[in-house]
């Protein structure tokens, strides 16, 4: 599966503030990366139907065993409802067994800042990791 470009399931109001999440996952093995990749289409479909989802993108570097995700939500609760629902919940638990490292960062932004760039996401992820 190639990278999934930014998709907008439901456009936010132009003057809205959105809740943004960026994540980085590195699997321990190539097999773990392939498993992560094979589960991705189901999560993408789930995001496209999720209440409060305003955007999402995936950057897959299977050979490097690394995946980046970006998503924007109406609020923190919408993101948490999505994360606790299926198939995301089960896939997250299954993927955890194959993870070497994962990182997350969250922030709010004006809707006019969407779509978030990969450069912005990577900058924020690096800043978050530097805190630890």
PDB file of C-alpha atoms in Angstrom:
ATOM      1  CA  UNK A   1       0.000   0.000   0.000  1.00  0.00           C
ATOM      2  CA  UNK A   2       1.498   3.334  -0.970  1.00  0.00           C
ATOM      3  CA  UNK A   3       1.220   6.346   1.273  1.00  0.00           C
ATOM      4  CA  UNK A   4      -2.322   7.451   1.901  1.00  0.00           C
ATOM      5  CA  UNK A   5      -2.553  11.168   1.122  1.00  0.00           C
ATOM      6  CA  UNK A   6      -4.571  13.487   3.324  1.00  0.00           C
ATOM      7  CA  UNK A   7      -8.241  12.652   3.114  1.00  0.00           C
ATOM      8  CA  UNK A   8     -11.050  14.727   4.608  1.00  0.00           C
ATOM      9  CA  UNK A   9     -14.005  12.618   5.789  1.00  0.00           C
ATOM     10  CA  UNK A  10     -15.907  15.627   7.127  1.00  0.00           C
ATOM     11  CA  UNK A  11     -14.712  19.172   6.605  1.00  0.00           C
ATOM     12  CA  UNK A  12     -14.585  21.272   9.775  1.00  0.00           C
ATOM     13  CA  UNK A  13     -16.211  24.679   9.951  1.00  0.00           C
ATOM     14  CA  UNK A  14     -13.755  27.256   8.568  1.00  0.00           C
ATOM     15  CA  UNK A  15     -13.433  28.980  11.945  1.00  0.00           C
ATOM     16  CA  UNK A  16     -13.205  25.764  14.004  1.00  0.00           C
ATOM     17  CA  UNK A  17     -10.298  24.605  16.093  1.00  0.00           C
ATOM     18  CA  UNK A  18      -9.300  20.971  15.513  1.00  0.00           C
ATOM     19  CA  UNK A  19      -7.467  18.425  17.650  1.00  0.00           C
ATOM     20  CA  UNK A  20      -4.495  16.975  15.789  1.00  0.00           C
ATOM     21  CA  UNK A  21      -2.547  13.802  16.445  1.00  0.00           C
ATOM     22  CA  UNK A  22       0.689  12.644  14.848  1.00  0.00           C
ATOM     23  CA  UNK A  23       2.200   9.247  15.548  1.00  0.00           C
ATOM     24  CA  UNK A  24       5.306   7.325  14.604  1.00  0.00           C
ATOM     25  CA  UNK A  25       5.550   3.544  14.844  1.00  0.00           C
ATOM     26  CA  UNK A  26       8.626   1.397  14.311  1.00  0.00           C
ATOM     27  CA  UNK A  27       8.220  -2.357  14.288  1.00  0.00           C
ATOM     28  CA  UNK A  28      10.921  -4.747  15.507  1.00  0.00           C
ATOM     29  CA  UNK A  29      10.809  -6.875  12.367  1.00  0.00           C
ATOM     30  CA  UNK A  30       9.867  -6.676   8.721  1.00  0.00           C
ATOM     31  CA  UNK A  31       7.126  -9.227   9.396  1.00  0.00           C
ATOM     32  CA  UNK A  32       5.699  -6.871  12.019  1.00  0.00           C
ATOM     33  CA  UNK A  33       5.777  -4.062   9.468  1.00  0.00           C
ATOM     34  CA  UNK A  34       3.936  -6.190   6.926  1.00  0.00           C
ATOM     35  CA  UNK A  35       1.296  -7.063   9.510  1.00  0.00           C
ATOM     36  CA  UNK A  36       0.891  -3.378  10.365  1.00  0.00           C
ATOM     37  CA  UNK A  37       0.546  -2.565   6.679  1.00  0.00           C
ATOM     38  CA  UNK A  38      -2.046  -5.284   6.085  1.00  0.00           C
ATOM     39  CA  UNK A  39      -4.229  -3.900   8.885  1.00  0.00           C
ATOM     40  CA  UNK A  40      -4.028  -0.312   7.619  1.00  0.00           C
ATOM     41  CA  UNK A  41      -6.856  -0.415   5.033  1.00  0.00           C
ATOM     42  CA  UNK A  42      -9.396  -1.375   7.698  1.00  0.00           C
ATOM     43  CA  UNK A  43      -8.330   1.523   9.888  1.00  0.00           C
ATOM     44  CA  UNK A  44      -8.470   3.910   6.933  1.00  0.00           C
ATOM     45  CA  UNK A  45     -12.051   2.835   6.210  1.00  0.00           C
ATOM     46  CA  UNK A  46     -12.916   3.261   9.871  1.00  0.00           C
ATOM     47  CA  UNK A  47     -11.521   6.813   9.910  1.00  0.00           C
ATOM     48  CA  UNK A  48     -13.545   7.732   6.832  1.00  0.00           C
ATOM     49  CA  UNK A  49     -16.735   6.834   8.737  1.00  0.00           C
ATOM     50  CA  UNK A  50     -15.718   8.066  12.198  1.00  0.00           C
ATOM     51  CA  UNK A  51     -17.782  10.868  13.735  1.00  0.00           C
ATOM     52  CA  UNK A  52     -15.622  13.939  14.232  1.00  0.00           C
ATOM     53  CA  UNK A  53     -12.849  12.903  11.819  1.00  0.00           C
ATOM     54  CA  UNK A  54     -11.659  15.920   9.841  1.00  0.00           C
ATOM     55  CA  UNK A  55      -8.614  14.437   8.148  1.00  0.00           C
ATOM     56  CA  UNK A  56      -6.082  11.640   8.083  1.00  0.00           C
ATOM     57  CA  UNK A  57      -2.946  10.527   6.270  1.00  0.00           C
ATOM     58  CA  UNK A  58      -0.505   7.618   6.474  1.00  0.00           C
ATOM     59  CA  UNK A  59       3.154   7.473   5.477  1.00  0.00           C
ATOM     60  CA  UNK A  60       4.354   3.871   5.193  1.00  0.00           C
ATOM     61  CA  UNK A  61       8.059   3.012   5.017  1.00  0.00           C
ATOM     62  CA  UNK A  62       7.758  -0.767   5.150  1.00  0.00           C
ATOM     63  CA  UNK A  63      11.432  -1.466   4.390  1.00  0.00           C
ATOM     64  CA  UNK A  64      12.442   0.830   7.241  1.00  0.00           C
ATOM     65  CA  UNK A  65       9.683  -0.726   9.395  1.00  0.00           C
ATOM     66  CA  UNK A  66       8.366   2.773  10.101  1.00  0.00           C
ATOM     67  CA  UNK A  67       4.898   4.287   9.797  1.00  0.00           C
ATOM     68  CA  UNK A  68       3.722   7.841  10.415  1.00  0.00           C
ATOM     69  CA  UNK A  69       0.098   8.806  10.887  1.00  0.00           C
ATOM     70  CA  UNK A  70      -1.605  12.165  10.965  1.00  0.00           C
ATOM     71  CA  UNK A  71      -5.199  12.855  11.882  1.00  0.00           C
ATOM     72  CA  UNK A  72      -7.416  15.800  12.782  1.00  0.00           C
ATOM     73  CA  UNK A  73     -10.555  15.577  14.907  1.00  0.00           C
ATOM     74  CA  UNK A  74     -13.356  17.792  16.099  1.00  0.00           C
ATOM     75  CA  UNK A  75     -12.046  17.321  19.647  1.00  0.00           C
ATOM     76  CA  UNK A  76     -10.101  15.006  21.930  1.00  0.00           C
ATOM     77  CA  UNK A  77     -13.187  12.929  22.714  1.00  0.00           C
ATOM     78  CA  UNK A  78     -13.793  12.150  19.024  1.00  0.00           C
ATOM     79  CA  UNK A  79     -10.239  10.815  18.732  1.00  0.00           C
ATOM     80  CA  UNK A  80     -10.644   8.718  21.879  1.00  0.00           C
ATOM     81  CA  UNK A  81     -13.970   7.274  20.704  1.00  0.00           C
ATOM     82  CA  UNK A  82     -12.320   6.258  17.446  1.00  0.00           C
ATOM     83  CA  UNK A  83      -9.326   4.694  19.222  1.00  0.00           C
ATOM     84  CA  UNK A  84     -11.593   2.617  21.487  1.00  0.00           C
ATOM     85  CA  UNK A  85     -13.783   1.347  18.662  1.00  0.00           C
ATOM     86  CA  UNK A  86     -13.282  -1.575  16.302  1.00  0.00           C
ATOM     87  CA  UNK A  87     -11.255  -2.396  14.308  1.00  0.00           C
ATOM     88  CA  UNK A  88      -8.746   0.135  15.697  1.00  0.00           C
ATOM     89  CA  UNK A  89      -8.861  -1.201  19.252  1.00  0.00           C
ATOM     90  CA  UNK A  90      -8.112  -4.829  18.327  1.00  0.00           C
ATOM     91  CA  UNK A  91      -5.530  -3.896  15.701  1.00  0.00           C
ATOM     92  CA  UNK A  92      -3.687  -1.639  18.150  1.00  0.00           C
ATOM     93  CA  UNK A  93      -3.475  -4.406  20.689  1.00  0.00           C
ATOM     94  CA  UNK A  94      -2.239  -6.892  18.095  1.00  0.00           C
ATOM     95  CA  UNK A  95       0.334  -4.442  16.719  1.00  0.00           C
ATOM     96  CA  UNK A  96       1.754  -3.673  20.172  1.00  0.00           C
ATOM     97  CA  UNK A  97       3.414  -7.091  20.240  1.00  0.00           C
ATOM     98  CA  UNK A  98       5.471  -6.126  17.177  1.00  0.00           C
ATOM     99  CA  UNK A  99       6.453  -2.572  18.140  1.00  0.00           C
ATOM    100  CA  UNK A 100      10.004  -1.513  18.802  1.00  0.00           C
ATOM    101  CA  UNK A 101       9.052   2.084  19.420  1.00  0.00           C
ATOM    102  CA  UNK A 102       6.058   4.371  19.175  1.00  0.00           C
ATOM    103  CA  UNK A 103       5.615   8.090  19.708  1.00  0.00           C
ATOM    104  CA  UNK A 104       2.592  10.365  19.791  1.00  0.00           C
ATOM    105  CA  UNK A 105       2.040  14.088  19.903  1.00  0.00           C
ATOM    106  CA  UNK A 106      -1.167  16.125  20.117  1.00  0.00           C
ATOM    107  CA  UNK A 107      -2.014  19.766  19.546  1.00  0.00           C
ATOM    108  CA  UNK A 108      -4.834  22.057  18.539  1.00  0.00           C
ATOM    109  CA  UNK A 109      -4.830  24.076  15.351  1.00  0.00           C
ATOM    110  CA  UNK A 110      -7.202  26.251  13.379  1.00  0.00           C
ATOM    111  CA  UNK A 111      -9.116  24.394  10.678  1.00  0.00           C
ATOM    112  CA  UNK A 112      -7.419  26.667   8.162  1.00  0.00           C
ATOM    113  CA  UNK A 113      -4.105  24.895   9.003  1.00  0.00           C
ATOM    114  CA  UNK A 114      -5.387  21.646   7.479  1.00  0.00           C
ATOM    115  CA  UNK A 115      -4.028  19.584   5.946  1.00  0.00           C
ATOM    116  CA  UNK A 116      -1.094  19.316   8.333  1.00  0.00           C
ATOM    117  CA  UNK A 117       2.212  18.741   6.546  1.00  0.00           C
ATOM    118  CA  UNK A 118       4.494  15.801   7.194  1.00  0.00           C
ATOM    119  CA  UNK A 119       7.250  18.273   8.027  1.00  0.00           C
ATOM    120  CA  UNK A 120       5.126  19.783  10.800  1.00  0.00           C
ATOM    121  CA  UNK A 121       4.208  16.347  12.146  1.00  0.00           C
ATOM    122  CA  UNK A 122       7.823  15.149  12.162  1.00  0.00           C
ATOM    123  CA  UNK A 123       9.003  18.364  13.820  1.00  0.00           C
ATOM    124  CA  UNK A 124       6.435  17.961  16.599  1.00  0.00           C
ATOM    125  CA  UNK A 125       7.192  14.251  17.037  1.00  0.00           C
ATOM    126  CA  UNK A 126      10.931  14.999  17.320  1.00  0.00           C
ATOM    127  CA  UNK A 127      10.255  17.744  19.884  1.00  0.00           C
ATOM    128  CA  UNK A 128       8.070  15.370  21.900  1.00  0.00           C
ATOM    129  CA  UNK A 129      10.711  12.631  21.844  1.00  0.00           C
ATOM    130  CA  UNK A 130      13.399  15.116  22.874  1.00  0.00           C
ATOM    131  CA  UNK A 131      11.439  15.785  26.065  1.00  0.00           C
ATOM    132  CA  UNK A 132      12.213  12.235  27.250  1.00  0.00           C
TER     133      UNK A 132
END
